[in-house]
Short mmCIF file of C-alpha atoms in Angstrom, two decimals:
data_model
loop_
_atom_site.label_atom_id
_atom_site.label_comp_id
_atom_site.label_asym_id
_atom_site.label_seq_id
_atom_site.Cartn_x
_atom_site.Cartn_y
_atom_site.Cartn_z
CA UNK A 246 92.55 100.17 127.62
CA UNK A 247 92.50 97.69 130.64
CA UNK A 248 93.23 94.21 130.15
CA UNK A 249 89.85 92.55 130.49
CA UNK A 250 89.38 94.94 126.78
CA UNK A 251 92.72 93.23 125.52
CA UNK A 252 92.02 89.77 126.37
CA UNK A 253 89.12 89.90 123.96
CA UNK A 254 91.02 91.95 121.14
CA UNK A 255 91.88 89.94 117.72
CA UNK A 256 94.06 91.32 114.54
CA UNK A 257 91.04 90.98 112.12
CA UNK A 258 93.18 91.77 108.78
CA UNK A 259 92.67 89.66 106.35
CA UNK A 260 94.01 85.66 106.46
CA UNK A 261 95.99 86.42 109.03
CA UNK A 262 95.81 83.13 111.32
CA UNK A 263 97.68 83.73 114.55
CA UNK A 264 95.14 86.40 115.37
CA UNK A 265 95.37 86.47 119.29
CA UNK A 266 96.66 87.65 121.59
CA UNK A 267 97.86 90.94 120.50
CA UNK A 268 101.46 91.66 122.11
CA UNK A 269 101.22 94.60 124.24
CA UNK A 270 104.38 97.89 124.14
CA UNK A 271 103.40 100.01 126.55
CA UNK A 272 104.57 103.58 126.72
CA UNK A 273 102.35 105.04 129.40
CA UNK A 274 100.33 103.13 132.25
CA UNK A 275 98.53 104.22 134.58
CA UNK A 276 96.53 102.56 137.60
CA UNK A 277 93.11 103.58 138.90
CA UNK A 278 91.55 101.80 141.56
CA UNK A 279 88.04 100.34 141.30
CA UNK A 280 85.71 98.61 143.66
CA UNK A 281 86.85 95.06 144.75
CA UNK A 282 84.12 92.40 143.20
CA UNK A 283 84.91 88.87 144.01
CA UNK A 284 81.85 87.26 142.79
CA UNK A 285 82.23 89.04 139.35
CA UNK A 286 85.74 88.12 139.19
CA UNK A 287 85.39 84.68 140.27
CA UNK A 288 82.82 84.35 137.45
CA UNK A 289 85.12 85.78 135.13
CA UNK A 290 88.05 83.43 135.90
CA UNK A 291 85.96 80.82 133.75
CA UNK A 292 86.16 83.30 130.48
CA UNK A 293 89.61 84.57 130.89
CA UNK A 294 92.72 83.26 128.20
CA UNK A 295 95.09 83.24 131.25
CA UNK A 296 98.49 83.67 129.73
CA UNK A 297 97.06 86.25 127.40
CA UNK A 298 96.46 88.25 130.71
CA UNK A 299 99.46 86.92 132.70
CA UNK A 300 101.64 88.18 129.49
CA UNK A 301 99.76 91.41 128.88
CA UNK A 302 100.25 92.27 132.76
CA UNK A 303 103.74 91.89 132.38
CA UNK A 304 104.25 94.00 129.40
CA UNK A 305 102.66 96.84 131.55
CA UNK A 306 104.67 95.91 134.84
CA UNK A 307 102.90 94.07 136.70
CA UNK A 308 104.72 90.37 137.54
CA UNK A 309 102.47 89.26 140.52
CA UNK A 310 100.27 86.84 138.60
CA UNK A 311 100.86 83.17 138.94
CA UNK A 312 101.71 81.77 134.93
CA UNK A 313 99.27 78.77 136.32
CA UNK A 314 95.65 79.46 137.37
CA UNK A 315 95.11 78.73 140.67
CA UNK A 316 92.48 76.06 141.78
CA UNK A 317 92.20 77.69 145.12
CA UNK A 318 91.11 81.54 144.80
CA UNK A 319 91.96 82.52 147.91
CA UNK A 320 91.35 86.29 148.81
CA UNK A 321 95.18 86.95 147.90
CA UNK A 322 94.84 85.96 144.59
CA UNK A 323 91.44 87.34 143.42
CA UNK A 324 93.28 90.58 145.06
CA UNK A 325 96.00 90.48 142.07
CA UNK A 326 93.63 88.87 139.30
CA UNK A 327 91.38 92.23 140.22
CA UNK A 328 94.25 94.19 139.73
CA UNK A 329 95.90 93.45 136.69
CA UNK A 330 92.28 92.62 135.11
CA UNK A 331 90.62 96.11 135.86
CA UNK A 332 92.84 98.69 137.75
CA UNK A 333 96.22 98.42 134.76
CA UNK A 334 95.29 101.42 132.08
CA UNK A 335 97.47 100.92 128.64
CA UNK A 336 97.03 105.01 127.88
CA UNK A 337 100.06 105.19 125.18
CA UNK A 338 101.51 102.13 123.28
CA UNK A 339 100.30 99.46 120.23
CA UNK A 340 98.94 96.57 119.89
CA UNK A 341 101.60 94.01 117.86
CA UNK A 342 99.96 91.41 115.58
CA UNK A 343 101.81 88.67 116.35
CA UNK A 344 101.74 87.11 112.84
CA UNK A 345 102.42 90.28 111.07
CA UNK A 346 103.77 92.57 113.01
CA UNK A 347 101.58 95.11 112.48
CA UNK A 348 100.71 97.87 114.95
CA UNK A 349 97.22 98.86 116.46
CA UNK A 350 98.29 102.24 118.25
CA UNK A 351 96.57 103.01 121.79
CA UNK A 352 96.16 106.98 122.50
CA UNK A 353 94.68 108.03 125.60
CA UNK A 354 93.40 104.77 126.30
CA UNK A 355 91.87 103.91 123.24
CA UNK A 356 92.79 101.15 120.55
CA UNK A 357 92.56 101.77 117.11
CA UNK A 358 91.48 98.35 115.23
CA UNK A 359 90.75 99.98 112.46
CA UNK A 360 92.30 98.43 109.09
CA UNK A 361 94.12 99.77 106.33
CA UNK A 362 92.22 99.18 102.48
CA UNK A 363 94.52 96.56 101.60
CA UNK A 364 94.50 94.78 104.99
CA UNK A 365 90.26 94.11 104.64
CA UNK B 1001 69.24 104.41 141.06
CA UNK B 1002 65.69 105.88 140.06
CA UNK B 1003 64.63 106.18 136.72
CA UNK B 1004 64.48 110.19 136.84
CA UNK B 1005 67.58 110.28 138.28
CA UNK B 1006 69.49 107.90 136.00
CA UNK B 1007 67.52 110.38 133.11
CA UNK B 1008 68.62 113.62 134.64
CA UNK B 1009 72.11 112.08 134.93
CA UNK B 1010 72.01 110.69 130.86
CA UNK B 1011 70.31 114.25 130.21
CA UNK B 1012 73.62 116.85 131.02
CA UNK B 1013 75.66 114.56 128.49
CA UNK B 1014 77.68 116.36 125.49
CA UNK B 1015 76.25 114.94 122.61
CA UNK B 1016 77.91 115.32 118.62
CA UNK B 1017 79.29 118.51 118.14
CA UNK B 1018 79.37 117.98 114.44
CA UNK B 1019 77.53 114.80 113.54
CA UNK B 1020 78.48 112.76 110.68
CA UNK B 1021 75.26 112.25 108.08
CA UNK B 1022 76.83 109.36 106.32
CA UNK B 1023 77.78 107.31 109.97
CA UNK B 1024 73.88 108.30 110.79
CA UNK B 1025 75.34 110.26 114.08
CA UNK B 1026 71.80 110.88 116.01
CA UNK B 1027 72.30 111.37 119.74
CA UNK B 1028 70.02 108.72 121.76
CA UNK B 1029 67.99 110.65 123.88
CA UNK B 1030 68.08 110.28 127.54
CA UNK B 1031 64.50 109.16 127.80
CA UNK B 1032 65.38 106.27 125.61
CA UNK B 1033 68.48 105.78 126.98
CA UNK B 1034 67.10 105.69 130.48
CA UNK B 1035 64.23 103.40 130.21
CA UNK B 1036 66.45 100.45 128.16
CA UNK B 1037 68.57 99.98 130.15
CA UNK B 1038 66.70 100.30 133.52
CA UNK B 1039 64.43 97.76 131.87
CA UNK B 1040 67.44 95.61 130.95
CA UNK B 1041 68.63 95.66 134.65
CA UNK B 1042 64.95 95.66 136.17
CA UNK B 1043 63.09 93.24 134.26
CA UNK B 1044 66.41 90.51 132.85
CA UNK B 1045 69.06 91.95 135.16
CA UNK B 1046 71.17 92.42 132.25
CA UNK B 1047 73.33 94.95 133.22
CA UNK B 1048 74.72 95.05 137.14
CA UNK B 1049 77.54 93.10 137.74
CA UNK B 1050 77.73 91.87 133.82
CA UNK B 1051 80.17 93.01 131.12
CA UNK B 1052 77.99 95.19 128.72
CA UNK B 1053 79.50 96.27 124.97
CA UNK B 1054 77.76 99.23 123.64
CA UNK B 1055 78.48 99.08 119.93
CA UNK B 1056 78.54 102.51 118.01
CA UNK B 1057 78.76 104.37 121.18
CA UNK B 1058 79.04 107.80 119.72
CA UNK B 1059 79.31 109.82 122.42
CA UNK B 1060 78.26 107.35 125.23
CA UNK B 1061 75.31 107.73 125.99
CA UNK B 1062 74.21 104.04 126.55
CA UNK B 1063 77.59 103.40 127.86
CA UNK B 1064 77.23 105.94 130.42
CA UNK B 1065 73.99 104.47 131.52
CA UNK B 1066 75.12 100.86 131.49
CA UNK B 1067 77.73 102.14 133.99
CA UNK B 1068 75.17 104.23 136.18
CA UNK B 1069 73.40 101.14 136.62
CA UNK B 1070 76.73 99.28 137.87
CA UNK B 1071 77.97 97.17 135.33
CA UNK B 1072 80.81 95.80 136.12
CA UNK B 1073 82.54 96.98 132.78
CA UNK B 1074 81.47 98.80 130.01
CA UNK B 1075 83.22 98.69 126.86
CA UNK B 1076 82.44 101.43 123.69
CA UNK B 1077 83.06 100.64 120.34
CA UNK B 1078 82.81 103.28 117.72
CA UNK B 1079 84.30 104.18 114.49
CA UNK B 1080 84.35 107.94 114.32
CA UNK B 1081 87.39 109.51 116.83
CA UNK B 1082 85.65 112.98 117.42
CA UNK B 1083 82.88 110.95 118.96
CA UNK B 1084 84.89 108.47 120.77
CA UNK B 1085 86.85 112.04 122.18
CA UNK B 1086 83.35 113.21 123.32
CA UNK B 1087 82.40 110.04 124.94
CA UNK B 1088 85.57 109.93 126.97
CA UNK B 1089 84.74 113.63 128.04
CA UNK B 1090 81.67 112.36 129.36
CA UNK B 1091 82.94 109.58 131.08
CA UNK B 1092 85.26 111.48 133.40
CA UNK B 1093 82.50 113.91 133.90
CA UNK B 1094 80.15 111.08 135.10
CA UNK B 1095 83.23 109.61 137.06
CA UNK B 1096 82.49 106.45 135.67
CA UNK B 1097 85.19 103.70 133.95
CA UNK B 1098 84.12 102.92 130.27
CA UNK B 1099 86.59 101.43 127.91
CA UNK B 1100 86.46 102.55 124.54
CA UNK B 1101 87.70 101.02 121.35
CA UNK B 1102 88.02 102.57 117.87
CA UNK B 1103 87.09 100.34 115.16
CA UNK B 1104 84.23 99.13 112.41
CA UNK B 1105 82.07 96.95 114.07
CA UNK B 1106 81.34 95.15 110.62
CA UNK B 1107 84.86 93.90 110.73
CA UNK B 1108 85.19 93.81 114.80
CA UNK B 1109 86.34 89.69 115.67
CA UNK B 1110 86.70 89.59 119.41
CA UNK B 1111 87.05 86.68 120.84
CA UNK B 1112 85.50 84.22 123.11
CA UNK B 1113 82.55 85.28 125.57
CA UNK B 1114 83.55 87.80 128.27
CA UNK B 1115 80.17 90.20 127.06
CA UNK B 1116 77.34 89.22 128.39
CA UNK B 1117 75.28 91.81 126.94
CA UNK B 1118 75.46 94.55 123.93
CA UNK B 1119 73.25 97.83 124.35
CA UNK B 1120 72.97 99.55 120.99
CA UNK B 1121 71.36 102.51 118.99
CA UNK B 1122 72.80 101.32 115.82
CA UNK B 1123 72.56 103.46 112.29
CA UNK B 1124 69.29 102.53 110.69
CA UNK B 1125 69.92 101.92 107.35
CA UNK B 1126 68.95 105.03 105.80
CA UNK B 1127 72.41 105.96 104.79
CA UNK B 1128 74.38 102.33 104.20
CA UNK B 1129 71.90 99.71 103.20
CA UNK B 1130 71.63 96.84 105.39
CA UNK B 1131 73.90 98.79 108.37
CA UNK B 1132 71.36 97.85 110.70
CA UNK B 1133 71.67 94.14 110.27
CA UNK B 1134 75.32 94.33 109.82
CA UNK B 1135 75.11 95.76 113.31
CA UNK B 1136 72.82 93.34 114.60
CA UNK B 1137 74.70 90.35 113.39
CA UNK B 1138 77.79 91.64 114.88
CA UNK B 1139 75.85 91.79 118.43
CA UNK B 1140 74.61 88.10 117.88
CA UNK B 1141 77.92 87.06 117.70
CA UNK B 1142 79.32 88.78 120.70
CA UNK B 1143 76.79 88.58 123.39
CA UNK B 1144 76.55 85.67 125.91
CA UNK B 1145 73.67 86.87 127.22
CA UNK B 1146 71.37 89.24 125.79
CA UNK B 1147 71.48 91.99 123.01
CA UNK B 1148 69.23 95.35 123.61
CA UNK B 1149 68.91 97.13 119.93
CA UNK B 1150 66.49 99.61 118.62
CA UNK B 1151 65.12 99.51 115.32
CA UNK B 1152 62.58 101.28 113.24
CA UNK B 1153 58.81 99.64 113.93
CA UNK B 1154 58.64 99.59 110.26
CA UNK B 1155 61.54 96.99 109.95
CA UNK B 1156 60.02 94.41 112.79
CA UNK B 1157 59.01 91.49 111.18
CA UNK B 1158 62.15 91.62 108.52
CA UNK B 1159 64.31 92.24 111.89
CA UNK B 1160 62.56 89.11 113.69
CA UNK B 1161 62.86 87.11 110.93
CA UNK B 1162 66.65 87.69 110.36
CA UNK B 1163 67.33 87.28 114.07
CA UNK B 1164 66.01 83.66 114.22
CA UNK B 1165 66.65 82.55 110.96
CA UNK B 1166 70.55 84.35 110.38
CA UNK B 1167 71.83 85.40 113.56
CA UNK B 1168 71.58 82.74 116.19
CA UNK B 1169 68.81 84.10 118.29
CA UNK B 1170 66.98 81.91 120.56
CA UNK B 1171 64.50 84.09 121.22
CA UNK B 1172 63.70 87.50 119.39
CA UNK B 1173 61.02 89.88 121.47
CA UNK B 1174 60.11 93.23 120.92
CA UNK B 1175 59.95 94.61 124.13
CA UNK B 1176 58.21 98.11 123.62
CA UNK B 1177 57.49 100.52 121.02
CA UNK B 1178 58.95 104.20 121.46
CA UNK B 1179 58.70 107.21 119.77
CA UNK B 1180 62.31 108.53 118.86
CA UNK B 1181 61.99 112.42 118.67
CA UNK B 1182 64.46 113.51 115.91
CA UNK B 1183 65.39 117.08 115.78
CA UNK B 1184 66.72 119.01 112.39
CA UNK B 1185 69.94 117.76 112.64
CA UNK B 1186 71.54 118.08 109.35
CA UNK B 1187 70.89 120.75 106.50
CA UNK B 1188 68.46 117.93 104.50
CA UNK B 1189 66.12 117.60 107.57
CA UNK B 1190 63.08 119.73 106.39
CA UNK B 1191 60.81 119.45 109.37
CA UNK B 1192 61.89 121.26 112.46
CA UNK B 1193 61.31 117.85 114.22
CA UNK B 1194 60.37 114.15 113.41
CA UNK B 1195 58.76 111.40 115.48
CA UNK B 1196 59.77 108.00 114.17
CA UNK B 1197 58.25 104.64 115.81
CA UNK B 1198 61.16 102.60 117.20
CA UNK B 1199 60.98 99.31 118.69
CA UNK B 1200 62.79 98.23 120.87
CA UNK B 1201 64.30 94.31 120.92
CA UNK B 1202 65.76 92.03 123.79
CA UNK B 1203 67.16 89.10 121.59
CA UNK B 1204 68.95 86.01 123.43
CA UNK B 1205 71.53 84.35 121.70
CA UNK B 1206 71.31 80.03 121.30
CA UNK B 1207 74.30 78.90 123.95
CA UNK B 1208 77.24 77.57 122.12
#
C-alpha cells in the first residue's frame, strides 16, 4: 500500500466519526522507484490531506517532508513529495482507527477494510 | 501502445482459478478489456497520467490495462483474497505498480477526490439483486472524472435512468454495444458457451 492509497482510506464502521486518517504501524517497508512525473504530482498537490501524508511518511521512516506545504514547488521538493507519495510500500502493518482503535491489517501490500458483522 | 498489443499483453493474464458463483467471478476478456480502456485513453483521455480505481478487480485485468496505458496509479479494489492474490501475481508479471485493496465496495467511504476515473466489470445482478447499481453508485461517488462500467444491454434504459436521476451523473452515454462471450464456467452453465449483449457506459459525474 503506498501512501497516495492511504491518504484516501476511511474507517467506514459504523458511527464512528473521526474516520480519517487511519494511523499507520508499519512492520515492513519497502521502496520501489517509479518514474519521476512533475506535472502529475503538481496536479495532485491540490487533492492531497497534507499532514495525513506528512504523518503517514513518518510512521514508515521517511522525515524529509516539510509539516507546511510549500508555495514554491521547486524541483527539490516535488523530488520528496514523489517519494513519500508513490515510491514508500506499507507491505506488513495495520491501519489504526483513530476513534476506535481498531486495526485494518496490511499483508503483502494489501489493506483489509473489510468489517466485522457487528461493526456494519 | 497498439490495440493488439495492449490485447496480446491483457490476453497471457491468470484469470480465477476457482471462481466464486455467488461474487459473479467472470474473467473480462481481453478483447473487452482492451478496447475500453484504449477508448477511454483515445477518445476522453481518461486514463494516462490520471489516477484510475478499478472496482471488483478480480484478478486485474482492467487494472492491468489501465496501467499498460500509463496511468499514473492504479488502485484495485476487490472483496475476495484468492483473487486479489491472483491479481498481484499478474501485476509483477506485467511489471507494472497496481495497488490493491481488500474490501466491499458497497461499504467502501474513501475520501475526497484523488480518482479521476473508475474502470469496472462489475457483478450483474444475477446473483445479489441490485449489485450492479450498488456498484455503480459507489463509482458515482468516487470518480472526479469519468466512470467506464459495463452492463447488460437489457438493463440500459433502467441504468440511464438511475445514473441521472440517483447517482449524480451529468451525463450518462452508452458508448458501444459488445458481445461478452461467456464460457461454461460453473456446473449450472448448460450451454458450452453464451453470448450476452453488454453495453458499455462512459458516465461523468456533476462537479461538486
Amino acid at each position: 500500500m503506498r501512501l497516495i492509497v492511504h491518504n484516501m482510506l476511511t474507517c467506514n464502521i459504523k458511527g464512528v466519526v473521526n474516520k480519517f486518517p487511519l494511523r499507520i504501524e508499519a512492520e515492513k517497508v519497502i521502496k520501489k522507484e517509479v518514474d519521476f512525473n512533475p506535472d502529475f504530482l503538481r496536479h495532485m498537490l491540490a487533492k492531497i490531506e497534507w499532514k495525513a501524508l506528512v504523518d503517514g511518511a513518518r510512521s514508515m521512516g521517511y522525515t524529509e517532508l516539510p509539516d507546511q506545504l510549500e508555495s514554491e514547488e521547486s524541483y527539490s521538493f516535488l523530488k520528496k513529495f514523489h517519494h513519500a507519495l508513490l515510491e514508500l510500500h506499507l507491505e506488513e502493518g495495520s491501519l489504526v482507527c483513530q476513534e476506535t482503535g481498531r486495526k485494518f491489517p496490511v499483508e503483502k501490500g494489501v489493506p483489509n477494510m473489510l468489517l466485522h458483522e457487528d461493526e456494519v | 501502445m497498439k490495440l493488439k498489443q495492449l490485447e496480446g499483453l491483457l490476453g497471457d493474464l491468470q484469470q480465477f482459478s476457482n471462481p466464486k458463483v455467488d461474487l459473479e467471478q467472470y474473467p473480462t476478456g481481453p478483447h473487452i478489456a482492451s478496447r475500453m480502456l484504449f477508448t477511454a485513453e483515445n477518445s476522453y483521455g481518461d486514463i494516462t497520467d490520471k489516477v484510475v480505481a478499478d472496482f471488483g478487480c478480480g484478478c486485474g485485468t482492467l487494472s492491468a490495462a489501465a496501467a499498460l496505458l500509463d496511468a499514473a496509479c492504479v488502485i484495485g479494489f476487490d472483496i475476495d483474497p484468492q483473487s486479489l492474490e491472483t491479481a498481484t501475481l499478474n501485476a509483477e508479471e506485467l511489471e507494472v505498480e497496481i495497488d490493491f485493496v481488500q474490501c466491499d465496495i458497497t461499504k467502501l467511504e474513501l475520501k475526497g477526490r484523488v480518482v479521476d476515473t473508475v474502470v469496472m466489470n462489475p457483478p450483474f445482478g444475477t446473483r445479489k439483486k441490485g449489485a450492479d447499481m450498488e456498484f455503480l453508485s459507489a463509482a458515482m461517488k468516487v470518480a472526479s472524472r469519468a466512470v467506464y462500467s459495463l452492463h447488460k444491454t437489457s438493463t440500459r434504459e433502467h441504468i440511464k435512468r438511475a445514473a441521472l436521476r440517483d447517482f449524480n451523473a451529468k451525463t450518462a452515454e452508452v458508448i458501444c454495444e459488445l458481445r461478452y462471450d461467456l464460457p461454461k464456467l460453473y456446473k449450472f452453465h448448460k450451454r458450452k458457451e453464451v453470448d450476452i449483449a453488454v453495453d458499455l457506459w462512459r458516465f461523468e459525474p456533476k462537479q461538486k
